[in-house]
Tab-separated table of C-alpha atoms in Angstrom:
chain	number	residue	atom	x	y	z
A	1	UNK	CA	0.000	0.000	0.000
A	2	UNK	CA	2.879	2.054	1.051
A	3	UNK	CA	4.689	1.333	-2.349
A	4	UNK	CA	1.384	2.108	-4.432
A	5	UNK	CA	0.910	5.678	-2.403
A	6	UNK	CA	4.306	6.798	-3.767
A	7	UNK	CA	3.404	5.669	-7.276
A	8	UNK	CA	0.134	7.530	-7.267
A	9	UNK	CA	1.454	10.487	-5.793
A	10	UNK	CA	4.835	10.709	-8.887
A	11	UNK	CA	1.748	10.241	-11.109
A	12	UNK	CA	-0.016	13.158	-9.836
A	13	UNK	CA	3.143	15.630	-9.515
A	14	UNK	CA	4.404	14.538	-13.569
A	15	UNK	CA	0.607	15.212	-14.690
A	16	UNK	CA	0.460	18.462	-12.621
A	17	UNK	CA	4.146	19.288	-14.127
A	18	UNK	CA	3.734	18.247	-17.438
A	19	UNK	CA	0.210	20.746	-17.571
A	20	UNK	CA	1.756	23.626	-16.715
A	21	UNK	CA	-0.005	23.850	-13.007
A	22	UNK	CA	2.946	22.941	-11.168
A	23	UNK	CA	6.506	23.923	-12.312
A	24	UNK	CA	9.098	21.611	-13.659
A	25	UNK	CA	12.190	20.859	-12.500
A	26	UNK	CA	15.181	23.364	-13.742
A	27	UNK	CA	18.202	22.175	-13.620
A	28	UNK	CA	20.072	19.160	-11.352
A	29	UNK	CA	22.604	16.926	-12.643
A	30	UNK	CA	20.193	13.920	-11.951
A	31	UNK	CA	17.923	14.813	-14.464
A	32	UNK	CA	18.801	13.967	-18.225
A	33	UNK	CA	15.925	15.196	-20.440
A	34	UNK	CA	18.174	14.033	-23.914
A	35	UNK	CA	18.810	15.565	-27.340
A	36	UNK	CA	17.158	18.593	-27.968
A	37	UNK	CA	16.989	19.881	-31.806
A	38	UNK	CA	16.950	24.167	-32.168
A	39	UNK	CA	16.833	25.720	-35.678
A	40	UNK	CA	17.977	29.413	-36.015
A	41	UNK	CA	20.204	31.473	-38.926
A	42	UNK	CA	22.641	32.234	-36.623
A	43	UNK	CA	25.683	30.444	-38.385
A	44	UNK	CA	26.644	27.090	-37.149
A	45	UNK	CA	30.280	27.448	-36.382
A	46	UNK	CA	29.300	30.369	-33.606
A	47	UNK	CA	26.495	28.042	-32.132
A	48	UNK	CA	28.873	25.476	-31.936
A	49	UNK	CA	31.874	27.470	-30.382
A	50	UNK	CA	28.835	28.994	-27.507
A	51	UNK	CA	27.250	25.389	-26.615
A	52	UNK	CA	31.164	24.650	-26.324
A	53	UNK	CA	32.360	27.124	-24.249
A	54	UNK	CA	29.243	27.466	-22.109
A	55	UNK	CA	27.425	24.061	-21.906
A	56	UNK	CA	30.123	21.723	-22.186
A	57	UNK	CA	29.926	20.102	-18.244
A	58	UNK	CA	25.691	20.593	-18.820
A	59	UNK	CA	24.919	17.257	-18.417
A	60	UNK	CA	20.685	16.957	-18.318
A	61	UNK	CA	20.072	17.819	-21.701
A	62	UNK	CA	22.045	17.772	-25.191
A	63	UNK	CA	21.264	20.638	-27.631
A	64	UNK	CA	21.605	19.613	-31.539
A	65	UNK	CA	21.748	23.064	-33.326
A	66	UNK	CA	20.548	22.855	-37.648
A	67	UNK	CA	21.139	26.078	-38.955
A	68	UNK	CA	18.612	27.420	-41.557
A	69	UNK	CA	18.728	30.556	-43.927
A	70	UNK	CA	16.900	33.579	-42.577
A	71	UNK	CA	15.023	33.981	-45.907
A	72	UNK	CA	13.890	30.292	-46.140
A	73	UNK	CA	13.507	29.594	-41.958
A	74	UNK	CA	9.717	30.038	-41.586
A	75	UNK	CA	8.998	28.447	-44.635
A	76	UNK	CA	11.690	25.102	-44.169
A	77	UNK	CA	9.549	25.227	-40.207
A	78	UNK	CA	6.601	25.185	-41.605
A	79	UNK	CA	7.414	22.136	-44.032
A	80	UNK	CA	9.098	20.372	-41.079
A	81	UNK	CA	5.988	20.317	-38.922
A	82	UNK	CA	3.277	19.168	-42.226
A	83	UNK	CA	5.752	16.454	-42.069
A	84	UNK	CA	6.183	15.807	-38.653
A	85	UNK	CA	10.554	16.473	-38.803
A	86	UNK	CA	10.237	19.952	-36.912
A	87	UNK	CA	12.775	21.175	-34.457
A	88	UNK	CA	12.295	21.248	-30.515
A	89	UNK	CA	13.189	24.595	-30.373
A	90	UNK	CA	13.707	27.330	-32.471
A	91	UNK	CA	15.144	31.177	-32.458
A	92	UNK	CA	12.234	33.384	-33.581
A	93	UNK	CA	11.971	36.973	-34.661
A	94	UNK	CA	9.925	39.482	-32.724
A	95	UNK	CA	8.741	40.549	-36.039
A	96	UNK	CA	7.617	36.389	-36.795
A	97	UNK	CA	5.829	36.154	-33.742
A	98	UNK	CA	2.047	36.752	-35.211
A	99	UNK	CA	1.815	34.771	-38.248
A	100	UNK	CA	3.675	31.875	-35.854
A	101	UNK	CA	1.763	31.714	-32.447
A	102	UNK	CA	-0.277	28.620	-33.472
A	103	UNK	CA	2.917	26.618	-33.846
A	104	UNK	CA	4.531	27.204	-30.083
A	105	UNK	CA	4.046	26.332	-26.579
A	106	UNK	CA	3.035	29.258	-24.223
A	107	UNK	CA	4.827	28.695	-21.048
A	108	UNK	CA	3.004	29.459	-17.955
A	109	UNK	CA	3.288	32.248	-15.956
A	110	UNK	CA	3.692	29.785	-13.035
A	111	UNK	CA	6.430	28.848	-14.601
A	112	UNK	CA	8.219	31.751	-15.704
A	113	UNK	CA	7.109	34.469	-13.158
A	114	UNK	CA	5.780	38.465	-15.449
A	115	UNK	CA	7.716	40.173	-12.492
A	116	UNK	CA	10.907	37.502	-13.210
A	117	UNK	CA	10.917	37.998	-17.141
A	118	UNK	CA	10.589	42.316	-16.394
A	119	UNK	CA	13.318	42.370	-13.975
A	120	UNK	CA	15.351	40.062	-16.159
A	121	UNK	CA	15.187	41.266	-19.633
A	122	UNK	CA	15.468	43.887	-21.677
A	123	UNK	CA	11.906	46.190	-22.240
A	124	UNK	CA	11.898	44.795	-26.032
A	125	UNK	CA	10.992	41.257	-24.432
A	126	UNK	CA	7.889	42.044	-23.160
A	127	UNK	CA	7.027	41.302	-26.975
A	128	UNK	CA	7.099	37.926	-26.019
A	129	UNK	CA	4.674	37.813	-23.407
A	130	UNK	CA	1.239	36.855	-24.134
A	131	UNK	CA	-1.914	37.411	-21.503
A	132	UNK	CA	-1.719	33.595	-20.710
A	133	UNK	CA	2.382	33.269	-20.644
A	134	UNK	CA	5.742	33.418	-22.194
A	135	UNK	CA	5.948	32.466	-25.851
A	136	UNK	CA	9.698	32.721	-26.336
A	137	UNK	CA	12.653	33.484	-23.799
A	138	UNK	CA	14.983	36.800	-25.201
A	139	UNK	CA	18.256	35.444	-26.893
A	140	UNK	CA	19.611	38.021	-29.159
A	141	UNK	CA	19.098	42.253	-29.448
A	142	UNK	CA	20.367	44.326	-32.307
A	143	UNK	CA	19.369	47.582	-32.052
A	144	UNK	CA	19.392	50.395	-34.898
A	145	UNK	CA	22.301	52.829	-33.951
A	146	UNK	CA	23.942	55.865	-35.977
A	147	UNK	CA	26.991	55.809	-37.580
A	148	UNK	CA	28.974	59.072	-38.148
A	149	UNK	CA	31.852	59.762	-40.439
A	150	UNK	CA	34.105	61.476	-38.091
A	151	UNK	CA	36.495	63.179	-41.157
A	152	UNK	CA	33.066	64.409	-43.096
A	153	UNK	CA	32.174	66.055	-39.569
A	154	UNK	CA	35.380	67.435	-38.643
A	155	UNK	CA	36.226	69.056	-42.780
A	156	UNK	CA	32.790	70.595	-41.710
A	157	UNK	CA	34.025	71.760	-38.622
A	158	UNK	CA	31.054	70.281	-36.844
A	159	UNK	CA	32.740	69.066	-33.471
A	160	UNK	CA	30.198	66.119	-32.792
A	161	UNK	CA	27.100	63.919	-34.014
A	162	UNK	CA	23.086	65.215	-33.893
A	163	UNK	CA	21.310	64.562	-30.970
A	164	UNK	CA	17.784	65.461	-32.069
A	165	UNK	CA	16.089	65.558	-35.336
A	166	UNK	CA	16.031	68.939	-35.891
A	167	UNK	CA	19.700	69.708	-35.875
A	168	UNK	CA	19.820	67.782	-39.208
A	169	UNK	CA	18.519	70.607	-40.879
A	170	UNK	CA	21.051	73.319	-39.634
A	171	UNK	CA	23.546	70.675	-40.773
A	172	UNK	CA	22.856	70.210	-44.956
A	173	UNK	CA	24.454	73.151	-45.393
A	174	UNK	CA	27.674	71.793	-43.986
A	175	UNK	CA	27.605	68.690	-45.127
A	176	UNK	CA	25.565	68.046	-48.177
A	177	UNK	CA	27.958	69.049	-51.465
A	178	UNK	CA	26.635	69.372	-55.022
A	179	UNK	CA	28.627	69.058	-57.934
A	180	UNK	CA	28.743	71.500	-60.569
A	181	UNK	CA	25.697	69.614	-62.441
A	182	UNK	CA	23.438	69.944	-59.029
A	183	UNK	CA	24.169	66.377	-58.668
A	184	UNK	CA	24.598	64.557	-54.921
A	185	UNK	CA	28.186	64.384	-54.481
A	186	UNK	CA	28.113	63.712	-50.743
A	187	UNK	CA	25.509	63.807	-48.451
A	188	UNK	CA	24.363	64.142	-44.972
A	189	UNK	CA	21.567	61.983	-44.528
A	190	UNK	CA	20.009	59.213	-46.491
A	191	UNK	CA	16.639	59.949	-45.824
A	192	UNK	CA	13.474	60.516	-48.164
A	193	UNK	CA	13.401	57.606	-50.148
A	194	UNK	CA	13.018	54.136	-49.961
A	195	UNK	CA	13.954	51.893	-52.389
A	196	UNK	CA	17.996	52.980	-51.601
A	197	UNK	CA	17.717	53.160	-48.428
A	198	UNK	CA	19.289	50.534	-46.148
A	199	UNK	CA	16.476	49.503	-43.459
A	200	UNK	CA	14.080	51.920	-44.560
A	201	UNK	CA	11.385	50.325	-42.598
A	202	UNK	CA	13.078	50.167	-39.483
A	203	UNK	CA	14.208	53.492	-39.950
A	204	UNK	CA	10.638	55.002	-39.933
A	205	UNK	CA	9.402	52.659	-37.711
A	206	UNK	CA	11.912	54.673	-34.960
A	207	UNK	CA	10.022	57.863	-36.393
A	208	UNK	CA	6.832	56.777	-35.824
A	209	UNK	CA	7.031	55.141	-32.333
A	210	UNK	CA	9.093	57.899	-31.600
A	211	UNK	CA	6.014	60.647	-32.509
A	212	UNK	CA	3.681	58.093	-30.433
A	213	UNK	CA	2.416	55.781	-32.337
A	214	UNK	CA	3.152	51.938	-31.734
A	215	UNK	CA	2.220	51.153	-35.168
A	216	UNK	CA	0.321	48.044	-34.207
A	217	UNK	CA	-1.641	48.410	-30.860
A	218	UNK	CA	-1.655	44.977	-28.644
A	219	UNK	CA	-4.251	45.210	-26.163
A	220	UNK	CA	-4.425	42.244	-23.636
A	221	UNK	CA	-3.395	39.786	-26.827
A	222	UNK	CA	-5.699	41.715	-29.430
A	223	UNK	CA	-3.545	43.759	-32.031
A	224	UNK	CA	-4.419	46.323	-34.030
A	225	UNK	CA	-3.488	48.894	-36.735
A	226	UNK	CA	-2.157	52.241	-35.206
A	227	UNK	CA	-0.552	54.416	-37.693
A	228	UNK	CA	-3.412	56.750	-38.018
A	229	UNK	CA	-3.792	58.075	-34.011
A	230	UNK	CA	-5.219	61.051	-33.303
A	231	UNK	CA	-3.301	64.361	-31.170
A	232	UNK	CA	-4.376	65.494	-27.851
A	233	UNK	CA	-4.016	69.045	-28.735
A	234	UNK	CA	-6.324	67.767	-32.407
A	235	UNK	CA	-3.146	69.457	-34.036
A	236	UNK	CA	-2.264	67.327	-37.181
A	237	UNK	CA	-1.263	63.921	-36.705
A	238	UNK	CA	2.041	63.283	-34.774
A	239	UNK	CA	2.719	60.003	-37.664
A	240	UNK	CA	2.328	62.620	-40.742
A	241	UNK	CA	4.702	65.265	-38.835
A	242	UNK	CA	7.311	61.973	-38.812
A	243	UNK	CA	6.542	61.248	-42.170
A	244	UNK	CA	7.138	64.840	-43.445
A	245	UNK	CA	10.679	65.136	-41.498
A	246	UNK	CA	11.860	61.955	-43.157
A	247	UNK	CA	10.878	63.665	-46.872
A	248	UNK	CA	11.775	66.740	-46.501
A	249	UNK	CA	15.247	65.409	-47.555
A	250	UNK	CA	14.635	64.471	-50.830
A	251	UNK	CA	13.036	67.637	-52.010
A	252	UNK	CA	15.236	69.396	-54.154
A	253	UNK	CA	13.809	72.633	-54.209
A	254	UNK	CA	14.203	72.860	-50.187
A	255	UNK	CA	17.358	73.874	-48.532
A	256	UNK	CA	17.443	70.157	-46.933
A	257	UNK	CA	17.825	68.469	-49.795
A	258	UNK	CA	19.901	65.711	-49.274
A	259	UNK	CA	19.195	62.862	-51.242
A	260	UNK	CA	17.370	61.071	-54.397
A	261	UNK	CA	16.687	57.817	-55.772
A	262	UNK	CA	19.815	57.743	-58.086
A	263	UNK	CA	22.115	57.375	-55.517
A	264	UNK	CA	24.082	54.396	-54.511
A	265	UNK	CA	22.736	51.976	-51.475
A	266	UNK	CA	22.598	53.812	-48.252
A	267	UNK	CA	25.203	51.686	-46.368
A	268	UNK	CA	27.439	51.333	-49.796
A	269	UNK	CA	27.680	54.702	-49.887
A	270	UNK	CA	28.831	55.223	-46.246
A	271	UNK	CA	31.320	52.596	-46.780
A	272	UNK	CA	32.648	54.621	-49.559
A	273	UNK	CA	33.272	57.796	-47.456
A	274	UNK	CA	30.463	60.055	-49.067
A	275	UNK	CA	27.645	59.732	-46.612
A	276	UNK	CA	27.859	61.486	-43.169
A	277	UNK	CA	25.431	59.371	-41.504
A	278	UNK	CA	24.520	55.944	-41.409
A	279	UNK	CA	21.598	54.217	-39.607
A	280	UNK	CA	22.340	50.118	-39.307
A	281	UNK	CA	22.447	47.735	-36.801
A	282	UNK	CA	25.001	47.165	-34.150
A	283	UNK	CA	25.785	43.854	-36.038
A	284	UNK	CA	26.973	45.969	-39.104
A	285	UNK	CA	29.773	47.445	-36.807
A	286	UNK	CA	32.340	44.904	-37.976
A	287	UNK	CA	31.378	44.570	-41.168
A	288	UNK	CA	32.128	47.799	-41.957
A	289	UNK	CA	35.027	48.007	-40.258
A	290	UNK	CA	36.345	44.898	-42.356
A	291	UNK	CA	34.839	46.676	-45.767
A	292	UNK	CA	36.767	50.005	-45.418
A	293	UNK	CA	39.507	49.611	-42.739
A	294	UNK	CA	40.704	53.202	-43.414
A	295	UNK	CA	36.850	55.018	-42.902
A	296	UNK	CA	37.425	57.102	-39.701
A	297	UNK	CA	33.738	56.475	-37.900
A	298	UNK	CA	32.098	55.996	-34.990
A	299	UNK	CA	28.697	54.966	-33.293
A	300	UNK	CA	25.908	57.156	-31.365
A	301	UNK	CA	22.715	56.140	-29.655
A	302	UNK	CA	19.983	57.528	-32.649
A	303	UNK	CA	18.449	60.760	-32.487
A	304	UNK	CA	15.491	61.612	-30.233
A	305	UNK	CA	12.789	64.573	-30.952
A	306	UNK	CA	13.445	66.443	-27.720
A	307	UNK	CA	14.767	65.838	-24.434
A	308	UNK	CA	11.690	65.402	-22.631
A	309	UNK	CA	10.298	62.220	-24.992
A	310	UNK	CA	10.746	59.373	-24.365
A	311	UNK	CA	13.802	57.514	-25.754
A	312	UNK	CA	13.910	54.749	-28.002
A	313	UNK	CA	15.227	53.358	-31.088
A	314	UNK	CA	14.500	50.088	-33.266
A	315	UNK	CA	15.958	46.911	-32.230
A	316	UNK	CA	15.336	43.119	-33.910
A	317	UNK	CA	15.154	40.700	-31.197
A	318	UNK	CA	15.295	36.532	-31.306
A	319	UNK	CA	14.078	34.944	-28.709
A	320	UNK	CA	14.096	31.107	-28.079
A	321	UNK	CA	10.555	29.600	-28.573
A	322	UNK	CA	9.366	26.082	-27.492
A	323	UNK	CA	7.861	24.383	-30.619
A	324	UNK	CA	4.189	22.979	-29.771
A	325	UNK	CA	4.537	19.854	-31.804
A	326	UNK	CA	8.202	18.837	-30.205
A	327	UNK	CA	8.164	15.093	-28.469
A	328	UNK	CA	10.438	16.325	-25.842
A	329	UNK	CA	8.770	19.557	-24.263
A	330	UNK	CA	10.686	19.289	-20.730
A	331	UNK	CA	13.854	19.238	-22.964
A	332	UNK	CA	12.510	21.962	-24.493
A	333	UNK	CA	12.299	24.244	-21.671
A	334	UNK	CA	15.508	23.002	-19.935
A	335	UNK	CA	17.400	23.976	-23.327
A	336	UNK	CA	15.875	27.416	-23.304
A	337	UNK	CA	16.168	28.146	-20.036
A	338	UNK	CA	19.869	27.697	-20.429
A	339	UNK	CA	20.233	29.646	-23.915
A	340	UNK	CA	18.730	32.949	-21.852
A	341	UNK	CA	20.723	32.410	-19.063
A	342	UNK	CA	23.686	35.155	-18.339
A	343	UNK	CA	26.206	32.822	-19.189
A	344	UNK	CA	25.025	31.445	-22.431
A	345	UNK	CA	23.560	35.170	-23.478
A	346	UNK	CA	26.647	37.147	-22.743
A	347	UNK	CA	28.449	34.542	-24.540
A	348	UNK	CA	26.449	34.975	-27.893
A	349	UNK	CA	26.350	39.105	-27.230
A	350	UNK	CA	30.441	38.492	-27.872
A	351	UNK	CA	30.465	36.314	-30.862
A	352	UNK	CA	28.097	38.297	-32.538
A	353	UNK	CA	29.274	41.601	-31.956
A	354	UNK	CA	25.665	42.837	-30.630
A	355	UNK	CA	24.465	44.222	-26.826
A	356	UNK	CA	23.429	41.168	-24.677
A	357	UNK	CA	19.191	41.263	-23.871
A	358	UNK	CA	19.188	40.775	-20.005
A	359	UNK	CA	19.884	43.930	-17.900
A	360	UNK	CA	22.013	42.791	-15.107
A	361	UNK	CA	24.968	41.914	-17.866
A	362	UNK	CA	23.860	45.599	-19.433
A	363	UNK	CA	24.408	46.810	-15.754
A	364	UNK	CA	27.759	44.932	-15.629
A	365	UNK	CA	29.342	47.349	-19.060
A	366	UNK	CA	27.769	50.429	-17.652
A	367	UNK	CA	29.509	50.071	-14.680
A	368	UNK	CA	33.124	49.129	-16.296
A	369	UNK	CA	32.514	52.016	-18.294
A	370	UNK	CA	31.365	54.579	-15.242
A	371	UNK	CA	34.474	53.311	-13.626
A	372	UNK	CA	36.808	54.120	-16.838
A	373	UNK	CA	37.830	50.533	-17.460
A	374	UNK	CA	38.171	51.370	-21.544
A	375	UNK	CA	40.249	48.561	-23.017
A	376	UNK	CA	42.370	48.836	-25.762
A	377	UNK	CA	41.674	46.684	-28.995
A	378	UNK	CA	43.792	43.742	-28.940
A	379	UNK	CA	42.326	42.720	-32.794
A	380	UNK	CA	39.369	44.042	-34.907
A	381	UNK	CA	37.047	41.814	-34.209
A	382	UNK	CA	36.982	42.954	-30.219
A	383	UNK	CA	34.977	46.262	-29.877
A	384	UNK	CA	35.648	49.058	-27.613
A	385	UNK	CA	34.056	50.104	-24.440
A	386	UNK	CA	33.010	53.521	-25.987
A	387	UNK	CA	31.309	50.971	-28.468
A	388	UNK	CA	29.819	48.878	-26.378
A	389	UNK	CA	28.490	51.792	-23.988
A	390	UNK	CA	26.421	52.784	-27.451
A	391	UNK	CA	25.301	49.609	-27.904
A	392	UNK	CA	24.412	48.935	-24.465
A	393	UNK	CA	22.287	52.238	-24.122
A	394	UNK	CA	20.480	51.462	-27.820
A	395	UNK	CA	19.317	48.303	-26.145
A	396	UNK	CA	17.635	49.722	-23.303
A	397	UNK	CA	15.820	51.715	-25.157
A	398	UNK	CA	14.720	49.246	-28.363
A	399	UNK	CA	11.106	48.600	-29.133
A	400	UNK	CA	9.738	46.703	-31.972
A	401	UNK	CA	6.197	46.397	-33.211
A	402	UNK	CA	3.878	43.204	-33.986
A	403	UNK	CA	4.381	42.622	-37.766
A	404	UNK	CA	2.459	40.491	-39.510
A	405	UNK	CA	4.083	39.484	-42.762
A	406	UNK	CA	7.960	41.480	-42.454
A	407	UNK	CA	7.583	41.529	-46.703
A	408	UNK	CA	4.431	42.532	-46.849
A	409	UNK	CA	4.479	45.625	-44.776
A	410	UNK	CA	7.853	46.461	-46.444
A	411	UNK	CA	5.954	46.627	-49.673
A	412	UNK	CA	3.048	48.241	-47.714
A	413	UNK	CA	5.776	51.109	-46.728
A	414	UNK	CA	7.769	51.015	-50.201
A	415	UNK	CA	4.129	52.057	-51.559
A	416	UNK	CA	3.329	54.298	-49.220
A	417	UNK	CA	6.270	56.825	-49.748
A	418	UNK	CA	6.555	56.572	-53.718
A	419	UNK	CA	2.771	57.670	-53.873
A	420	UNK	CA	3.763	60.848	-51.405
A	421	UNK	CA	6.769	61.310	-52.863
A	422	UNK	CA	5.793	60.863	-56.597
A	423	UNK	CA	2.642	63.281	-55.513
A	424	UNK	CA	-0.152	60.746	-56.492
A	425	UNK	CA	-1.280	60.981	-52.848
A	426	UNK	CA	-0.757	63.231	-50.215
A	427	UNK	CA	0.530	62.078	-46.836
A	428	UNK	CA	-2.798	61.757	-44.715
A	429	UNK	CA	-4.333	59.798	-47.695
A	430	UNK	CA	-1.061	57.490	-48.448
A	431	UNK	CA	-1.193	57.006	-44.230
A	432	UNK	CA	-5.160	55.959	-44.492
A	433	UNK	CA	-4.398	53.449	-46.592
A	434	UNK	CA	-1.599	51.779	-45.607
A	435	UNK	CA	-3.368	51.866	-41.972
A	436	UNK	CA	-6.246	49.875	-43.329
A	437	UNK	CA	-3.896	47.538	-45.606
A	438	UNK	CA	-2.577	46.974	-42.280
A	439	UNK	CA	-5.362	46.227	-39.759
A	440	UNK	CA	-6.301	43.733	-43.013
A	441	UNK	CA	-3.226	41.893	-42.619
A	442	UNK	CA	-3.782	41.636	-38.928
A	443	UNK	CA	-7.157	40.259	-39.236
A	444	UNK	CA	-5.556	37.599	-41.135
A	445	UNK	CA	-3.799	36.360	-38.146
């Protein structure tokens, strides 16, 4: 009877653990929960030198990494589940998340504490929390940052990099040169168009969220279309005042004219020493350093509209998401608890060159760099503290917004600022439109 108690009562606890009501065990060397398969595009050779380095003495579950292309991920995971080959686990996008829910296990916020994930984690990973759990743990951030040709500022004896928006206009003048034909020779800012200009999207995405508007409203789980949002002052709206700062530099007749569609790629042209400033990710940083190892640049946290707003910049998180259909979902969670842990995530932050997503390891570099602990560059591929302190501030303040279909709101965009700029529609009917394109592709979901 004694022997048949204990039974009943295991039974109980594995149900209860294996529901989500009671949580399951973490960590212990005298639990082996096996191989564990995670997809990502994160090249193999770096996955392979972290789970080396990191999770070499882990001994209660084995992670198998497959690395996938980023253009052909969603679409190889979707063809893996129909035929029932899918991963366990699998780094995500923040901007995959809608059209992907169906496909991953929530974990329970008796599992995974709200006030735990907050306190741990960047503000960009609240993307990941749903009103009835976590659907992915934060791995990765890579947050839009500005890059500044420091020789194009100094020649124009302008001592240091905007801060706001509206100093770029006092600044054409100094920078922007025209050749004798009234061509583009160099230029301040690539801003205006769209089809030549590297992360357009993201790049007015910061604008927007930056005048207010989240560009798709999540309320308790429900999202929504928010790029046409009204002022509290019924002055015009905030999204169109973004939307006419980022044209005003492709008008030639205005003294901010800075650039035009027959210009080279954005980023190609920085490389080549002709644009002032550059808006990329801090993943780009050593790239372009390895493009141009003579271009004399440096990094700053974007512009903001005024000091009183509230900062924030774009940033494209990955976060590790447990795959519904996997055979081993204990695994599962053991293998993504131990991807977001500090030791695993500052690892990965290193390899890849990008700010690490959980604050206390953010905390750790702003306090080397309070303390003047600047280290000098032993090789390229090891950035700077000055760097790093960029980097480390973008994160805090990166955001993202819930995007449905990534190409089909960059069309949505593209569309959107060739019918304003072209003049076939003005700015609060190009912004009606691509709002209700949007909530369409929403209700999709």
């Amino acid at each position: 009877m004694v022997i048949m108690g204990i039974f009943a009562v295991l039974i109980i606890f594995g149900f209860l653990g294996f529901s989500g009501k009671l949580p399951l065990p973490t960590g212990g060397d005298d639990v082996n929960y096996g191989e564990v398969t995670l997809w990502g595009s994160i090249p193999v050779s770096t996955m392979q030198t972290l789970i080396s380095d990191n999770l070499r003495d882990e001994r209660s579950v084995t992670i198998k990494y497959v690395e996938k292309k980023a253009e052909t991920l969603n679409r190889d995971f979707i063809e893996a589940l129909a035929s029932g080959r899918g991963p366990d686990i699998i780094l995500i996008a923040q901007d995959e998340i809608v059209k992907n829910l169906d496909k991953f296990s929530t974990i329970s916020y008796q599992t995974v504490l709200e006030r735990d994930f907050k306190n741990t984690f960047i503000e960009e990973g609240e993307m990941f929390l749903r009103p009835n759990g976590v659907i992915a743990l934060p791995f990765t951030i890579d947050p839009i940052v500005m890059y500044w040709n420091r020789d194009i500022f100094t020649s124009a004896l302008v001592p240091s990099p905007p801060v706001f928006w509206a100093e770029f206009y006092n600044l054409v003048p100094k920078i922007t040169i025209l050749n004798q034909g009234g061509d583009i020779a160099r230029s301040l800012v690539s801003f205006g168009g769209y089809r030549n200009v590297s992360h357009a999207k993201e790049i007015v995405s910061i604008l927007m969220m930056q005048a207010g508007s989240p560009i798709v409203l999540n309320q308790s789980g429900k999202l929504s279309a928010a790029l046409v949002i009204s002022s509290p002052t019924n002055a015009e709206n905030p999204v169109i005042t973004a939307m006419r700062f980022y044209t005003e530099f492709s008008k030639p007749d205005k003294d901010s004219y800075s650039w035009n569609r027959s210009l080279p790629e954005s980023r190609s042209m920085f490389e080549a020493g002709d644009l002032a400033t550059y808006f990329g990710y801090a993943s780009e940083y050593r790239e372009i350093k390895q493009k141009n190892p003579h271009l004399n640049f440096d990094v700053a946290v974007v512009p903001q509209v005024g000091r009183t707003s509230t900062k924030l910049t774009f940033g494209r998180m990955h976060g590790i998401a447990i795959v519904a259909a996997s055979k081993n979902p204990n695994g599962a969670f053991r293998a993504a608890s131990l991807l977001s842990g500090k030791k695993v995530v500052s690892g990965i932050s290193t390899l890849l060159g990008v700010p690490p997503v959980r604050r206390d390891l953010i905390g750790l570099q702003s306090t080397a760099v309070t303390e003047g602990n600047e280290s000098v560059n032993p090789s390229p591929d090891k950035l700077s503290d000055a760097v790093l302190s960029v980097f480390y501030d973008s994160a805090l303040i990166s955001r993202g917004w819930f995007d449905p279909v990534a190409s089909d709101t960059d069309k949505l965009f593209l569309t959107m600022f060739d019918n304003v700029t072209s003049g076939r529609s003005s700015m609060t009917e190009a912004l009606a439109v691509a709002h209700s394109s949007l909530e369409k592709f929403l209700q999709t979901y």
